PDB file of C-alpha atoms in Angstrom:
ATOM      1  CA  UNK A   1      13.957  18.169  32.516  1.00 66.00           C
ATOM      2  CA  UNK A   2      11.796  18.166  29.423  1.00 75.00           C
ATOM      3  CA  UNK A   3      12.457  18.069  25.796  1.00 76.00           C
ATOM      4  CA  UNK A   4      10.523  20.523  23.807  1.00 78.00           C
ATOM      5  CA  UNK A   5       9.830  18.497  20.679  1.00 78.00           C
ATOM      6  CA  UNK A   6       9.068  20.535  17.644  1.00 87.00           C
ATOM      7  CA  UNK A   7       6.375  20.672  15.218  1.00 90.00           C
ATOM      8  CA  UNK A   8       7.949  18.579  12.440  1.00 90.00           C
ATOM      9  CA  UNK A   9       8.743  15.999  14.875  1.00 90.00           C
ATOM     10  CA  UNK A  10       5.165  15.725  15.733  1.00 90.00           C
ATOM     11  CA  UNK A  11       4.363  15.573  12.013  1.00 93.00           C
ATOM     12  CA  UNK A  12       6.672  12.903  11.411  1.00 94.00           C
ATOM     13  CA  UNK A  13       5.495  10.858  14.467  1.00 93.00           C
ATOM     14  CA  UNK A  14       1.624  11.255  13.444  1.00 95.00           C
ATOM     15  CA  UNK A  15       2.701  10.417   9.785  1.00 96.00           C
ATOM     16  CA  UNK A  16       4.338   7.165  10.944  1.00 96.00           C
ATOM     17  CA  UNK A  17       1.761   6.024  13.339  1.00 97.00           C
ATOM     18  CA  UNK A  18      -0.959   6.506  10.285  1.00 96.00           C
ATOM     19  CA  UNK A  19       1.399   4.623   8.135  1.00 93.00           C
ATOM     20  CA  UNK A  20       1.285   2.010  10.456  1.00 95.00           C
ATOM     21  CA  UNK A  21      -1.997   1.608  10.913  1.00 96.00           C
ATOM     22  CA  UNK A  22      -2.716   1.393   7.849  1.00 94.00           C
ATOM     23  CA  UNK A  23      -0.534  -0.849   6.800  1.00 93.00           C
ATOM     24  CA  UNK A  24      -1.868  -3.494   9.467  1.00 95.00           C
ATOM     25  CA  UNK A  25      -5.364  -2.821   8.011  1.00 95.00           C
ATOM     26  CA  UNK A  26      -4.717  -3.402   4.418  1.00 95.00           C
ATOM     27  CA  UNK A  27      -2.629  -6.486   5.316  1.00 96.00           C
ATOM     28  CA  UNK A  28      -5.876  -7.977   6.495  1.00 95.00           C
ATOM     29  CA  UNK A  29      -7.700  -7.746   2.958  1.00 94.00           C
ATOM     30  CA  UNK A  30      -3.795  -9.447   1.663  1.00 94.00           C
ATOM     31  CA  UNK A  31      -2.919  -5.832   0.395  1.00 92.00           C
ATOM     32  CA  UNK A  32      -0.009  -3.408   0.823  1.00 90.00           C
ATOM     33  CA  UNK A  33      -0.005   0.524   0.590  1.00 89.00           C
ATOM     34  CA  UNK A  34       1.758   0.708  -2.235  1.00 87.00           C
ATOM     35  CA  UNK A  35      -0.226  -1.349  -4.086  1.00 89.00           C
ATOM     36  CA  UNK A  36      -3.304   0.727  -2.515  1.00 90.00           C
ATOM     37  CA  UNK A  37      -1.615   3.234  -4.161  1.00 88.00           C
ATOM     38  CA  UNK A  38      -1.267   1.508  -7.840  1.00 89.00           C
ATOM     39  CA  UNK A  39      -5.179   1.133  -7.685  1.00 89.00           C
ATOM     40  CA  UNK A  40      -5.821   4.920  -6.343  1.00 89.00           C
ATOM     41  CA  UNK A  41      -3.872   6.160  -9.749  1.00 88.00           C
ATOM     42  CA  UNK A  42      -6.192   3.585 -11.876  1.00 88.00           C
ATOM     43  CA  UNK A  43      -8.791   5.211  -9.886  1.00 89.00           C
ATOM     44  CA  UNK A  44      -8.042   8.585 -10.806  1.00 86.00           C
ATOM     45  CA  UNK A  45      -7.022   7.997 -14.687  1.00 86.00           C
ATOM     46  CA  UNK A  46      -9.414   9.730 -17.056  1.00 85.00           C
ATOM     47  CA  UNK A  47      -9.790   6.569 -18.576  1.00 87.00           C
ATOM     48  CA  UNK A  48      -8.837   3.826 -16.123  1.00 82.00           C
ATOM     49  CA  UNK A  49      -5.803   2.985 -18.110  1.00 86.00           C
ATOM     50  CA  UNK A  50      -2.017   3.426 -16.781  1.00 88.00           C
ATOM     51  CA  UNK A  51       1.746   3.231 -18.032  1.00 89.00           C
ATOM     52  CA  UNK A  52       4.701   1.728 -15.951  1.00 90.00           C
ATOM     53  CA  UNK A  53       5.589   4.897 -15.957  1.00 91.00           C
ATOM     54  CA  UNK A  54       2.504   6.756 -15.193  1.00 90.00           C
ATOM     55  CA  UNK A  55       2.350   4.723 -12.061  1.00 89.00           C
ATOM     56  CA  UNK A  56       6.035   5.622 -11.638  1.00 91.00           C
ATOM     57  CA  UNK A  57       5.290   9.321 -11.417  1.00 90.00           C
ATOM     58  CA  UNK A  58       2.652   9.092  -9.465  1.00 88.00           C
ATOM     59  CA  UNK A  59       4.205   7.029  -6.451  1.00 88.00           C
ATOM     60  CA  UNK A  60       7.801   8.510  -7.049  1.00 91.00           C
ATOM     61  CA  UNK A  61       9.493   5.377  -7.263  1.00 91.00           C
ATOM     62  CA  UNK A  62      11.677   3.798  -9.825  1.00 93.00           C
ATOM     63  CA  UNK A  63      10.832   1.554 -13.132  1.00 91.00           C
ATOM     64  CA  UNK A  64      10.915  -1.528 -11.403  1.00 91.00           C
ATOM     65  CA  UNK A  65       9.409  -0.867  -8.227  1.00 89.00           C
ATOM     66  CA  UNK A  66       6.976   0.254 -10.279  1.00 88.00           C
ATOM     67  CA  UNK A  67       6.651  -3.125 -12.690  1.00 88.00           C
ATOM     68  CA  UNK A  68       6.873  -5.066  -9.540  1.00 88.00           C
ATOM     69  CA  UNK A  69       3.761  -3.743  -8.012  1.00 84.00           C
ATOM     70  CA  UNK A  70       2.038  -3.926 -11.601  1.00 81.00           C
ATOM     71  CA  UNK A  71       3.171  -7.954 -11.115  1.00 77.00           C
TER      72      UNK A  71
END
């Protein structure tokens, strides 16, 4: 018998295979995806300049997971 999977499973499997695959990518250039992310919010700064905790907000994560990807 088969298991109807639904459509947030699907989401969640797609989202984790991207995740993955990106990870292995950036781990070639000696980069993670949160630090990808540090640089995308420089990126996108009006003015290329960033708080602890304007990276903070923008990746969701606490002070110092934030000031350890800053490190």
């Amino acid at each position: 018998m088969t298991r109807k999977i639904d459509c947030g499973e699907y989401i969640h499997w797609i989202s984790d295979v991207l995740e993955k695959r990106t990870e292995l990518l950036l781990a070639k250039g000696g980069l993670t995806l949160s630090q990808l992310m540090v640089i995308e919010s420089f990126r996108h700064s009006k003015d290329g300049y960033q708080t602890v905790q304007d990276i903070q907000n923008a990746l969701h994560v606490a002070q110092p997971t934030a000031s350890g990807l800053v490190k």
